Coordinates of C-alpha atoms and ligand atoms in Angstrom, one line a residue:
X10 CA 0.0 0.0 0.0
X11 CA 1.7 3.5 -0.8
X12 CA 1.9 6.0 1.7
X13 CA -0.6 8.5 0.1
X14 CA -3.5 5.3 0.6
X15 CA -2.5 5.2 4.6
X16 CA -5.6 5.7 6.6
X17 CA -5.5 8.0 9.6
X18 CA -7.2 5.5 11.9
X19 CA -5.3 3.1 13.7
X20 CA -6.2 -1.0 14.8
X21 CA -7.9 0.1 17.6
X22 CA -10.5 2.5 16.0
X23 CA -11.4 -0.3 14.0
X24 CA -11.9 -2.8 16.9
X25 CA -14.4 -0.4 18.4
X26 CA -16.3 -0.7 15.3
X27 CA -16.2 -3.9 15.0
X28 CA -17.4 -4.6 18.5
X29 CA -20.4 -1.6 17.7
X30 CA -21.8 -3.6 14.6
X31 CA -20.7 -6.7 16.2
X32 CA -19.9 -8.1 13.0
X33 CA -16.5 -7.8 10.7
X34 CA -18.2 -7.7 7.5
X35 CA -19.7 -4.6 8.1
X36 CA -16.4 -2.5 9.2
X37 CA -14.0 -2.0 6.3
X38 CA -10.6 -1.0 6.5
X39 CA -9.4 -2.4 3.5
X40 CA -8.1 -0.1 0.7
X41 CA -10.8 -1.4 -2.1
X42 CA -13.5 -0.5 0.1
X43 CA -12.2 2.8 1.0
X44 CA -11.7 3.9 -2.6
X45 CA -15.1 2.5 -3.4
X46 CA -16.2 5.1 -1.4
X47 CA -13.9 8.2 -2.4
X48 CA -15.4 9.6 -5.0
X49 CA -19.2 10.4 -6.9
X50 CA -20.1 10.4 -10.4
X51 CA -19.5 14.1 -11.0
X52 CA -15.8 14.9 -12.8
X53 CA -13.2 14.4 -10.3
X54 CA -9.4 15.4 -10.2
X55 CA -8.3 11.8 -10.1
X56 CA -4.7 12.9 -9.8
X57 CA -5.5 14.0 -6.1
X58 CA -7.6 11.1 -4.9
X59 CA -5.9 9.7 -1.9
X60 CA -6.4 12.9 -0.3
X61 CA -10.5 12.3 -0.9
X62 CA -10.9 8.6 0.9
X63 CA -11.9 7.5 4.0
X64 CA -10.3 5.8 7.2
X65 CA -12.5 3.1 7.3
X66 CA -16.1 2.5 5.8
X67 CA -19.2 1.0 8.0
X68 CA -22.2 -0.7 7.0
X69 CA -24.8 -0.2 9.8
X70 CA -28.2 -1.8 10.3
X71 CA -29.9 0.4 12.9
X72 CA -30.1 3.7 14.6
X73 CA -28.5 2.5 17.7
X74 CA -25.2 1.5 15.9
X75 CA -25.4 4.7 13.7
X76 CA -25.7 6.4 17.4
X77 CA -22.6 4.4 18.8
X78 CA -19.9 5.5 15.6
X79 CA -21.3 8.9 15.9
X80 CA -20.8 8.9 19.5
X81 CA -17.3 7.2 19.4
X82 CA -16.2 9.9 16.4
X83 CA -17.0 12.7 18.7
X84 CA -14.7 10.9 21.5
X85 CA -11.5 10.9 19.4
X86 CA -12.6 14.0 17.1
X87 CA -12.5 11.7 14.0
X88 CA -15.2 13.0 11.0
X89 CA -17.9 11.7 9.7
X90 CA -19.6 11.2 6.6
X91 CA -23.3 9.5 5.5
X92 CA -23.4 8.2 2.3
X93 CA -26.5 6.7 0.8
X94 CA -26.2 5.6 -3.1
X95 CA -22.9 7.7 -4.2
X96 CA -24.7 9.2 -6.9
X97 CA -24.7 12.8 -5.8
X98 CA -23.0 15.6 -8.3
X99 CA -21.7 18.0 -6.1
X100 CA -19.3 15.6 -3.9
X101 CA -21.5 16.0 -0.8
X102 CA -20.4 12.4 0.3
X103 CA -16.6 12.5 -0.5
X104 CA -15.1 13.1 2.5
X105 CA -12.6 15.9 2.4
X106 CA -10.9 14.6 5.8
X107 CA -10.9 11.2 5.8
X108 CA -12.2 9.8 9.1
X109 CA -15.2 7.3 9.0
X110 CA -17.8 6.7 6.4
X111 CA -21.4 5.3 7.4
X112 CA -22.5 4.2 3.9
X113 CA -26.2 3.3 5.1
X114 CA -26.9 0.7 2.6
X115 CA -28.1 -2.3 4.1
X116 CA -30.6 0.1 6.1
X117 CA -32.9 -1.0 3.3
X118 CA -36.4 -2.5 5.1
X119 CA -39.5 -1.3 4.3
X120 CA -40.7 -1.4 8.5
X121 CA -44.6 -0.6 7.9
X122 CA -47.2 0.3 5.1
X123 CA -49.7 2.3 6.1
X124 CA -52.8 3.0 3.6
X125 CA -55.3 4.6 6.2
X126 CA -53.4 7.4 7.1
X127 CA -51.1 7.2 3.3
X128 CA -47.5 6.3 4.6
X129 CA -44.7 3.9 4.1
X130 CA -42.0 3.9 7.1
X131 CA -38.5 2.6 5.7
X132 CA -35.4 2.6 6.2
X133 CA -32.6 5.2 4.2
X134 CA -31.0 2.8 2.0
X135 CA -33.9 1.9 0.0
X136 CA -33.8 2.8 -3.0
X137 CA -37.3 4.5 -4.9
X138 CA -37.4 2.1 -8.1
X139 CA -37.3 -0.9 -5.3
X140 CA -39.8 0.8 -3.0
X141 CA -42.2 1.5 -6.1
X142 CA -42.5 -2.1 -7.0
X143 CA -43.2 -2.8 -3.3
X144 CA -46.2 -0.5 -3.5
X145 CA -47.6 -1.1 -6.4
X146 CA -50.1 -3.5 -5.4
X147 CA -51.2 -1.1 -3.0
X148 CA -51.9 1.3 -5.8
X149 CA -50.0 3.8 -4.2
X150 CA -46.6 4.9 -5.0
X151 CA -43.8 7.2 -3.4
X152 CA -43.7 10.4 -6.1
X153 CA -39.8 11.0 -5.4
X154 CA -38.6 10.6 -9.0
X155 CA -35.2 12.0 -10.4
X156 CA -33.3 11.1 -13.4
X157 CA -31.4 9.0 -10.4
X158 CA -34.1 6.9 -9.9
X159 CA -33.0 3.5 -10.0
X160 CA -29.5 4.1 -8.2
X161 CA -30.5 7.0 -5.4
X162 CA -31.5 6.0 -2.2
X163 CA -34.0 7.7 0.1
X164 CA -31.1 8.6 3.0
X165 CA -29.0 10.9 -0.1
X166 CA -32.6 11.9 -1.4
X167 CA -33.1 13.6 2.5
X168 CA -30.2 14.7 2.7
X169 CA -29.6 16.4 -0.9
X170 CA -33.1 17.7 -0.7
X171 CA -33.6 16.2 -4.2
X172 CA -35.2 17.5 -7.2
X173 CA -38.0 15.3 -8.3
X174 CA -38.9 15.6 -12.7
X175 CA -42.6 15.4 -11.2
X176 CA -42.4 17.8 -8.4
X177 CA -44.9 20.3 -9.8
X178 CA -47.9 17.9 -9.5
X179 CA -46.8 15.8 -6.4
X180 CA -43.8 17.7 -4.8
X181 CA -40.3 17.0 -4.3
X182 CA -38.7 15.0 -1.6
X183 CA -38.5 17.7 1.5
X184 CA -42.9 17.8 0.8
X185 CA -42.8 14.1 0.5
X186 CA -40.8 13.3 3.4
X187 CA -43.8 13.3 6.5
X188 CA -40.8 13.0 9.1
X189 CA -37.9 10.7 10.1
X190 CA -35.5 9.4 12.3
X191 CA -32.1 11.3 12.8
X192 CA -29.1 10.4 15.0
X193 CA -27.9 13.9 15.4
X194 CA -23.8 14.7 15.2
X195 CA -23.6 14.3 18.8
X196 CA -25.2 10.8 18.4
X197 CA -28.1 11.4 20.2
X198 CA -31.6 10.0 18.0
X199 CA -34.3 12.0 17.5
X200 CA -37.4 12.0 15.5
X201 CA -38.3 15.1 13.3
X202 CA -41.4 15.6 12.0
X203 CA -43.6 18.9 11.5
X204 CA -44.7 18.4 15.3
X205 CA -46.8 15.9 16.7
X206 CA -46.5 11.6 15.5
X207 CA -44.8 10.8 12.9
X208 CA -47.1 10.7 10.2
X209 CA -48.6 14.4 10.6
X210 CA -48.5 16.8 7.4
X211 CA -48.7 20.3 9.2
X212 CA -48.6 21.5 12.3
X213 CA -47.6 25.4 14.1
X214 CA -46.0 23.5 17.5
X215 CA -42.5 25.5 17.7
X216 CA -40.2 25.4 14.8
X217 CA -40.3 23.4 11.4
X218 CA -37.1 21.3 11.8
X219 CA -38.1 18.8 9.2
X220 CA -36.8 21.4 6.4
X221 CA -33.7 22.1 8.8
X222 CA -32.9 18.5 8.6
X223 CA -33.7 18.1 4.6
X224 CA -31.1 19.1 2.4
X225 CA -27.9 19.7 5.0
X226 CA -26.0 17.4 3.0
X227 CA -25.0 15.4 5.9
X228 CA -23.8 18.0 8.0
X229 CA -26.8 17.9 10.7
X230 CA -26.6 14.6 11.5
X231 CA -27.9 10.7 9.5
X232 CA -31.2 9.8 8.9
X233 CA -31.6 6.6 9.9
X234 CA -35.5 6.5 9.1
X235 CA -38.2 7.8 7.2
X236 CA -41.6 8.4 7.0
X237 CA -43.3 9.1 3.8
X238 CA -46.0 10.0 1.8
X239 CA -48.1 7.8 -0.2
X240 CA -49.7 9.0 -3.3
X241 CA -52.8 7.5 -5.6
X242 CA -51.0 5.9 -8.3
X243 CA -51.7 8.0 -11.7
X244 CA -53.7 6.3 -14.0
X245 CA -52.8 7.7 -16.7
X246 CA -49.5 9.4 -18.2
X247 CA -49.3 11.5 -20.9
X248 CA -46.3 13.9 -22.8
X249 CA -46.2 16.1 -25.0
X250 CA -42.6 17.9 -26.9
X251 CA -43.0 20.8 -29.2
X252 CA -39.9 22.1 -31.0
X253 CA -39.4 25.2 -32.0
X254 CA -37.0 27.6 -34.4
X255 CA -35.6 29.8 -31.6
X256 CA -35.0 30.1 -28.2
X257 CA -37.4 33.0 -26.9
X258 CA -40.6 31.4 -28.8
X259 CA -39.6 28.1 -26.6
X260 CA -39.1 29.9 -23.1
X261 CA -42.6 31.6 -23.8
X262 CA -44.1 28.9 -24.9
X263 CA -43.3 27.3 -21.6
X264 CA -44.6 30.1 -19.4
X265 CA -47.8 29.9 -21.0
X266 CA -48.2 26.3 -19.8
X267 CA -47.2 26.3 -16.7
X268 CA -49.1 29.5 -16.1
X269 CA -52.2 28.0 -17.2
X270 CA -53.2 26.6 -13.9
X271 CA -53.4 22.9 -15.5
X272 CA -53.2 20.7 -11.8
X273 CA -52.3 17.5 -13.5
X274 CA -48.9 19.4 -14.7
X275 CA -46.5 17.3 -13.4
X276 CA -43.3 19.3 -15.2
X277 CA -42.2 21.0 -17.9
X278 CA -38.8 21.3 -19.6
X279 CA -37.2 23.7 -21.6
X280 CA -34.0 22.5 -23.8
X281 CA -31.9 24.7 -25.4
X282 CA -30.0 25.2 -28.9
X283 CA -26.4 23.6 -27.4
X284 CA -28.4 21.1 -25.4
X285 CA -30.4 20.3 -29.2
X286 CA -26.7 20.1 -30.4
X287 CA -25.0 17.9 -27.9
X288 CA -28.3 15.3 -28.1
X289 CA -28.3 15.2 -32.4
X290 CA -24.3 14.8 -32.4
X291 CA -23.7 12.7 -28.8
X292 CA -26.8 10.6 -27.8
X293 CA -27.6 7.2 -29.7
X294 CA -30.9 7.9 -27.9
X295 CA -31.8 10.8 -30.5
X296 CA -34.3 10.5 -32.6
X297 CA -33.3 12.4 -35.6
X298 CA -34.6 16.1 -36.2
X299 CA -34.6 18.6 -39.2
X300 CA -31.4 21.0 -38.4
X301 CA -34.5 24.3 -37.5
X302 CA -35.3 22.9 -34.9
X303 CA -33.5 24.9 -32.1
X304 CA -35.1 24.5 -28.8
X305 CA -37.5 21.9 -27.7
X306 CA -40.4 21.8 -24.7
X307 CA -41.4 18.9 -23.0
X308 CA -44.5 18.4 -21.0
X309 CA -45.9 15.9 -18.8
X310 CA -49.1 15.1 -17.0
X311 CA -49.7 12.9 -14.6
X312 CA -53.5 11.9 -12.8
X313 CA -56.7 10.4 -13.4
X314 CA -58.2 9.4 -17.1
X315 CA -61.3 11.9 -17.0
X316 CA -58.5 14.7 -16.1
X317 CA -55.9 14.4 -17.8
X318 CA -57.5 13.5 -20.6
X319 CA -59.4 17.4 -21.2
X320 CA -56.3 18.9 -20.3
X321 CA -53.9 17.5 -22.6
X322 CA -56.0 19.0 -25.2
X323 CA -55.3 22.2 -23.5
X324 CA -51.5 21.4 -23.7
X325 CA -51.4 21.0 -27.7
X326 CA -53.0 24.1 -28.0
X327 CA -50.8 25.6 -25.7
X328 CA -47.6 24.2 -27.1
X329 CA -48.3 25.5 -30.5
X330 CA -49.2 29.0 -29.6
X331 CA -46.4 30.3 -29.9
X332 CA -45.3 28.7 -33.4
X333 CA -44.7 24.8 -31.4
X334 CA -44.4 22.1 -33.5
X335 CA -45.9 18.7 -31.9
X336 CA -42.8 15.7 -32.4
X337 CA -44.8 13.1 -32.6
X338 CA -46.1 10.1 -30.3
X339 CA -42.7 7.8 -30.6
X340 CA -40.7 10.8 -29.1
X341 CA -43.2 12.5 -26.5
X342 CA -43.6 9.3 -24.4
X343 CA -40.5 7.4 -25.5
X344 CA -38.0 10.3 -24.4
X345 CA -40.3 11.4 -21.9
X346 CA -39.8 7.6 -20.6
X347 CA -36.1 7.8 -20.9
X348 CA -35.8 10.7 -18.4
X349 CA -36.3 8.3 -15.5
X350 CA -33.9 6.2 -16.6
X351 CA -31.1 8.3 -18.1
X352 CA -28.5 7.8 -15.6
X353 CA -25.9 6.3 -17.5
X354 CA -26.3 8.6 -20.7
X355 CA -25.1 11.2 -19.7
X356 CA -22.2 10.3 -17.9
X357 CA -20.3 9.8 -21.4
X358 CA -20.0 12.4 -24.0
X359 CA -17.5 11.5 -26.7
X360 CA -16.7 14.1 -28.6
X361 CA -14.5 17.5 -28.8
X362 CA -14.9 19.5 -31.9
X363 CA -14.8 16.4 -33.4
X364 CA -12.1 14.4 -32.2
X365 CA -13.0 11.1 -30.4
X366 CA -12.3 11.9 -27.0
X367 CA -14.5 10.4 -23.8
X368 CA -15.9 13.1 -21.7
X369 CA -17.5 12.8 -18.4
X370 CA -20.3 15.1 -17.2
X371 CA -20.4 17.7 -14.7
X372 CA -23.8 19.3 -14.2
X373 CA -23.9 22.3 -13.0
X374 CA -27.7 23.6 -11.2
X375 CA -29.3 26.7 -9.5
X376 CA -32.4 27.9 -9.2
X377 CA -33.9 30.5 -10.9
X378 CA -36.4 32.8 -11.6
X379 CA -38.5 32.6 -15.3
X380 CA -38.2 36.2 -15.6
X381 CA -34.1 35.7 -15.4
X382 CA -33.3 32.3 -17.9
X383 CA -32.7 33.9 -21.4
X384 CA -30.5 36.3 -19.6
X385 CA -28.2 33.8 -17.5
X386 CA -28.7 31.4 -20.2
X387 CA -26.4 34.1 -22.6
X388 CA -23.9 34.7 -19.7
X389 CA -23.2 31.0 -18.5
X390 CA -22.9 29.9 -22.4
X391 CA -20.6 32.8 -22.6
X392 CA -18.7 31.8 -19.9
X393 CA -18.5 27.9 -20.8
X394 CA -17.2 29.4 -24.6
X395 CA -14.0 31.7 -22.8
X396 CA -13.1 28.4 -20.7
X397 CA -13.0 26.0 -23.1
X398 CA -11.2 28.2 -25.4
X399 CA -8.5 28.9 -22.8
X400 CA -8.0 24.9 -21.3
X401 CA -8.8 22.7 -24.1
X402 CA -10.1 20.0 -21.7
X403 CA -14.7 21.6 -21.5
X404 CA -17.1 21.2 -23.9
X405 CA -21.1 22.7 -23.7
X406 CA -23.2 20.5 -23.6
X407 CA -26.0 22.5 -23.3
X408 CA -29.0 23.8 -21.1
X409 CA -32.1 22.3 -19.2
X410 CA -34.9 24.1 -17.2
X411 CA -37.1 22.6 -15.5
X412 CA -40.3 23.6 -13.6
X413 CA -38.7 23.6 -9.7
X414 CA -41.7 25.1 -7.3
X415 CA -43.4 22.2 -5.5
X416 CA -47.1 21.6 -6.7
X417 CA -46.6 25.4 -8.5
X418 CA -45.1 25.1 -12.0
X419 CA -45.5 28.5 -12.7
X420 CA -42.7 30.8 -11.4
X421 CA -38.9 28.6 -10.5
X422 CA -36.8 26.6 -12.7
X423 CA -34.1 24.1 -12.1
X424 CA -31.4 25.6 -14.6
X425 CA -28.8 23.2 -15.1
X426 CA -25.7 23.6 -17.7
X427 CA -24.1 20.4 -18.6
X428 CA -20.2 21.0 -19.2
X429 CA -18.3 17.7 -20.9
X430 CA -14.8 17.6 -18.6
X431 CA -11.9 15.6 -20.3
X432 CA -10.9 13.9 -17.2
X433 CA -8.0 12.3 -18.1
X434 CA -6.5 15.6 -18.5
X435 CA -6.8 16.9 -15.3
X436 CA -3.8 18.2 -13.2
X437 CA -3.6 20.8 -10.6
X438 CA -3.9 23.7 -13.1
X439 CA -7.2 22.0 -15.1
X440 CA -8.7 21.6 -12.0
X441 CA -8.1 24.9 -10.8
X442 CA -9.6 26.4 -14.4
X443 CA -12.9 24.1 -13.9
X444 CA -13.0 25.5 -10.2
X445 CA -12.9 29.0 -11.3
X446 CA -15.0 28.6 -13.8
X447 CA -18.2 27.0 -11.7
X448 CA -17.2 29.8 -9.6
X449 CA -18.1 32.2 -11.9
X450 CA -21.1 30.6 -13.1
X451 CA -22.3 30.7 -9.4
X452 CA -21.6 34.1 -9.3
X453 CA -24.1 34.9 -12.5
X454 CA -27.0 33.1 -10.6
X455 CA -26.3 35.2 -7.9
X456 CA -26.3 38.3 -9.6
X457 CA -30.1 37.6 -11.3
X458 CA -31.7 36.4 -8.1
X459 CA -30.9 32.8 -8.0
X460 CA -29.8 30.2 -5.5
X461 CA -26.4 28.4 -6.8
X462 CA -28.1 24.7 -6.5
X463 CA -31.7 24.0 -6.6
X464 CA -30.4 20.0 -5.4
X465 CA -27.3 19.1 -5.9
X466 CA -25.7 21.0 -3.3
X467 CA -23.1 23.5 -2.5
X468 CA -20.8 21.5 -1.4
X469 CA -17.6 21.6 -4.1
X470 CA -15.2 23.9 -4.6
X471 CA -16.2 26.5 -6.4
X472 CA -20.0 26.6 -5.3
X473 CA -18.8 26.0 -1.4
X474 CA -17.1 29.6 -1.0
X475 CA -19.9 31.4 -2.2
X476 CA -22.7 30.0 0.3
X477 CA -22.4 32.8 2.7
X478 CA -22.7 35.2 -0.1
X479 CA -25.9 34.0 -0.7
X480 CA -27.3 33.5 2.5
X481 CA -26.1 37.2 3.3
X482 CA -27.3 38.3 7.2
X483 CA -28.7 34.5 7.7
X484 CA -25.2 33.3 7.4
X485 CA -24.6 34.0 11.2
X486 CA -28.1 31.8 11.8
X487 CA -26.8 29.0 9.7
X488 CA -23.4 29.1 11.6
X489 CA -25.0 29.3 15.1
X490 CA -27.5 26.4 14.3
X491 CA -24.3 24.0 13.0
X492 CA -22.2 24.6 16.3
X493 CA -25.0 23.9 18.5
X494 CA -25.5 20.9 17.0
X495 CA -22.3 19.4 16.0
X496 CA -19.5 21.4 18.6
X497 CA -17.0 19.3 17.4
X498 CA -17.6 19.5 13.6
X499 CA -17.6 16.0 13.1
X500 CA -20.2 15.5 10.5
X501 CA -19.0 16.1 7.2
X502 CA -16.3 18.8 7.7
X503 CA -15.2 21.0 5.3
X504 CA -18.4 21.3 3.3
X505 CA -20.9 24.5 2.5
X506 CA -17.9 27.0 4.0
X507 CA -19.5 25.4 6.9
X508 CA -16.1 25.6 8.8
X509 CA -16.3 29.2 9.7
X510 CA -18.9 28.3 12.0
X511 CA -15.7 27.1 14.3
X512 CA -14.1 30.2 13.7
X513 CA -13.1 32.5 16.8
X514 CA -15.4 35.4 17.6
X515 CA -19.1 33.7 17.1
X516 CA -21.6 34.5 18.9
Ligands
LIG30 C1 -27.6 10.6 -14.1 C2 -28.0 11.3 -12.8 C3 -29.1 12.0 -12.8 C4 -29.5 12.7 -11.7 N1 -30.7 13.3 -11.6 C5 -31.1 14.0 -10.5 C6 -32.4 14.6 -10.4 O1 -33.2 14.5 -11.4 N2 -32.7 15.2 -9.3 C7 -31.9 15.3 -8.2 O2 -32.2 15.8 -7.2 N3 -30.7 14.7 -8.3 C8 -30.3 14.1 -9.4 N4 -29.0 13.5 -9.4 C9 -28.1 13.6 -8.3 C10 -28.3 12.5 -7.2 O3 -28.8 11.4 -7.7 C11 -29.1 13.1 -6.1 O4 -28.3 14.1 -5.5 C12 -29.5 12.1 -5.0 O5 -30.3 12.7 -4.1 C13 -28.3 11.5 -4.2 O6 -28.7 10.3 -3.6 P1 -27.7 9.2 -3.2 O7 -28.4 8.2 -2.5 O8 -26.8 8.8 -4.3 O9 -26.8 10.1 -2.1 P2 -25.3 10.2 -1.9 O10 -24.6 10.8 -3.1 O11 -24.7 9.0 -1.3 O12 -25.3 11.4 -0.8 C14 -25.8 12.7 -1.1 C15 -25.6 13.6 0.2 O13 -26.5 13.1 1.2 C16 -25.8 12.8 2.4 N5 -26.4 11.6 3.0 C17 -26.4 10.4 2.4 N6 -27.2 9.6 3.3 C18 -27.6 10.3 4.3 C19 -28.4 10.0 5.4 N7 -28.8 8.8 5.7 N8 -28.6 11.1 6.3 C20 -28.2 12.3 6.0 N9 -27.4 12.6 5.0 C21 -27.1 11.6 4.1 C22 -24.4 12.6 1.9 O14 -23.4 12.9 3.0 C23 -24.2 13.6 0.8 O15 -23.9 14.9 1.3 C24 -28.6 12.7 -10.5 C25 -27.5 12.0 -10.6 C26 -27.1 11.3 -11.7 C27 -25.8 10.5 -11.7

């Protein structure tokens, strides 16, 4: 083993682990385990990984051993980090410090169905494909559904505050999450809910910690359970994509819809000119499209027969107000399909200016106002263009927006730019470029209003520095709440810029 791959634990950490989970199978020292659990899908400078892996990785089963390692990390000031699938794209579970990972995995039971009050209880390593087939003979179904759907699990869900491509009918997964189990950084476990039992959907009793504890990335503590809601399952499905010969006739065209108070609307999503490109030169998916069309809408209803049915009519009107030209059946629900189950696609780009050259995928997200996306769209494109001139290594890949606002379409988008990294070239000064640039990408969103992630997280370099920027006079809130409840900043160090909570002079 070379020196760069030593972990920082010694023999006897990993005995006390052992003798937690009772069980040697579940506490992994051993190098392939460690670097299993390094790194995300996201590009990463694979020239520096050693300094991303953990000590030693964990498997527990329950909260009480989840409470023990958290407990025993405090002792000897060693961090810790939750890690649920390993499919997150902002790093949230790499752990910057080494120290112990609690990869939650096997947590995977479905403990209790509920269909009086609408609620399945489970544990965070179940993934949401999994859960759905559970439930479908109920026919109910859990409405958490990314383009990570069959590899994300419910513990990263919670604790990315994920982005669900039908959140504007049924919500995204902080509405859809009732309340849960946390062991907090001090290894204390607590349940968190709105106030009340565990299977309440609003109460006013003191303060709403269930938001507090969705989306923190693992810095607040592990969820080692959770409640959650129960839909009807839809009974019908239906999509829609209109293409169009420019840009501005496309972004209208989608506020109209979403604006047209349709309650089936389940999302809308707004493709750009270099997002067209990238698809008709890079995805075998593609079906084929005269070279006018320049910007594409999708949209997607979900609900029962004698709805949906009226209000797609609506929707084809809509779509082709504004010059929208339907695509046909084969790709409304076949792509439309696809988007649950993308997640390999786009990890691979494969060409730059055409030379054959494999490309992995960062994608970059905020959230943003309607009123702001033609404008940041010019600027981020802008800024992708100066980069790639300058390195050599980044390609555009183009834009997505999607409808963000839970249950309201009308007014927030997910904005994501997809950059193509040439990974293989990355060294110090690469990196550095592809830091700076996110940076100033960030910085864009900023300026129009935005927030720099709508899920992923701000939890890389480049996003990370900017968080108290954004939070402006609530920064000193956020900092307070973190040292109260983690004085020994154990739980995922070195994320959010979360560190200068420690620093001296806090009040
Ligand atoms: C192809 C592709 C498509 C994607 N599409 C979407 C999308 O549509 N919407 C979207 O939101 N995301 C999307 N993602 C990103 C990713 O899937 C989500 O961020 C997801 O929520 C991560 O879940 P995970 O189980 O992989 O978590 P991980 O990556 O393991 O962890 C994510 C974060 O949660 C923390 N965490 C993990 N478990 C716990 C726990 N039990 N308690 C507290 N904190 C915990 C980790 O420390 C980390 O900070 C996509 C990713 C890929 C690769």
């Amino acid at each position: 083993m070379s020196v760069a791959f030593k972990s920082a634990v010694d023999d006897g950490v990993v005995e006390e682990l052992r003798a937690i989970v009772g069980d040697d199978d579940r506490v992994l020292p051993n190098l392939s385990s460690r670097v299993n659990r390094t790194r995300v899908p996201a590009p990463f400078p694979v020239h520096r990984w050693a300094e991303y892996m953990p000590d030693v990785a964990i498997l527990p089963r329950t909260a009480e051993e989840v409470s023990e390692v958290v407990k025993l990390a405090n002792r000897l000031r060693i961090p810790v980090v939750p890690r649920a699938g390993g499919t997150g794209l902002s790093d949230g579970a790499v752990p910057l410090r080494g120290g112990i990972v609690v990869d939650v995995k096997l947590m995977n039971e479905i403990h209790e169905v509920d269909l009086a009050d609408r609620t399945v209880t489970v544990g965070p390593g179940i993934n949401m494909l999994k859960l759905n087939e559970e439930l479908k003979r109920h026919g109910v179904f859990y409405p958490d559904d990314p383009a990570s759907y069959p590899c994300s699990l419910v513990g990263g869900r919670i604790g990315t505050g994920g982005w669900s491509l039908l959140g504007a009918r049924f919500g995204h997964t902080r509405d859809n999450v009732v309340s849960m189990e946390v062991v907090l950084p001090t290894g204390e476990i607590v349940e968190i809910g709105d106030g009340g039992g565990r299977k309440l959907r609003k109460s006013s009793t003191a303060f709403n910690l269930k938001q507090l504890f969705t989306g923190h990335q693992g810095t607040l503590g592990i969820c080692t359970e959770a409640t959650l809601e129960l839909a009807p399952r839809p009974e019908v499905e239906f999509a829609a994509f209109f293409a169009f010969e420019d840009y501005m006739s496309a972004w209208e065209t989608t506020g109209v819809l979403t604006k047209a108070g349709l309650a089936t609307l389940a999302g809308v999503v707004l493709f750009d000119e270099w997002k067209i490109r990238y698809l008709r030169r890079d995805d075998e998916a593609y079906i084929p499209q005269p070279d006018s069309v320049r910007a594409v809408v999708a949209v997607a209803m979900y609900g029962s027969r004698a709805e949906v049915e009226p209000a797609s009519r609506v929707v084809m009107k809509l779509g082709r107000s504004r010059g929208g030209r339907y695509l046909g059946d084969e790709i409304s629900s076949g792509d439309w399909a696809s988007r649950h189950d993308r997640y390999a696609t786009p990890l691979h780009g494969r060409s730059k200016e055409g030379q054959a050259v494999i490309m992995s995928w960062h994608c970059e997200d905020a959230a943003l106002n309607y009123s702001a996306l033609p404008q940041v769209r010019e600027e981020w494109h802008a800024i992708v263009a100066r980069y790639r001139e300058r390195y050599g290594i980044f390609d555009d890949w183009g834009m997505f927006a999607y409808t963000n606002g839970a249950h309201k379409p009308w007014a927030d988008y997910l904005v994501e730019i997809d950059v193509g990294i040439w990974e293989e070239r990355l060294d110090d000064e690469n990196w550095g470029g592809w830091v700076n640039c996110k940076r100033e990408i960030s910085e864009v969103t900023l300026r129009h209003g935005g927030s720099i992630t709508a899920c992923h997280g701000a939890t890389r370099a480049g996003d990370a520095e900017l968080v108290p920027d954004e939070m402006g006079g609530a920064w000193q809130v956020v900092k307070s709440i973190k040292r109260a409840l983690d004085p020994n900043n154990v739980m995922n160090p070195g994320k959010q810029s979360l560190d200068e909570a420690y620093e001296e002079g806090l009040a």
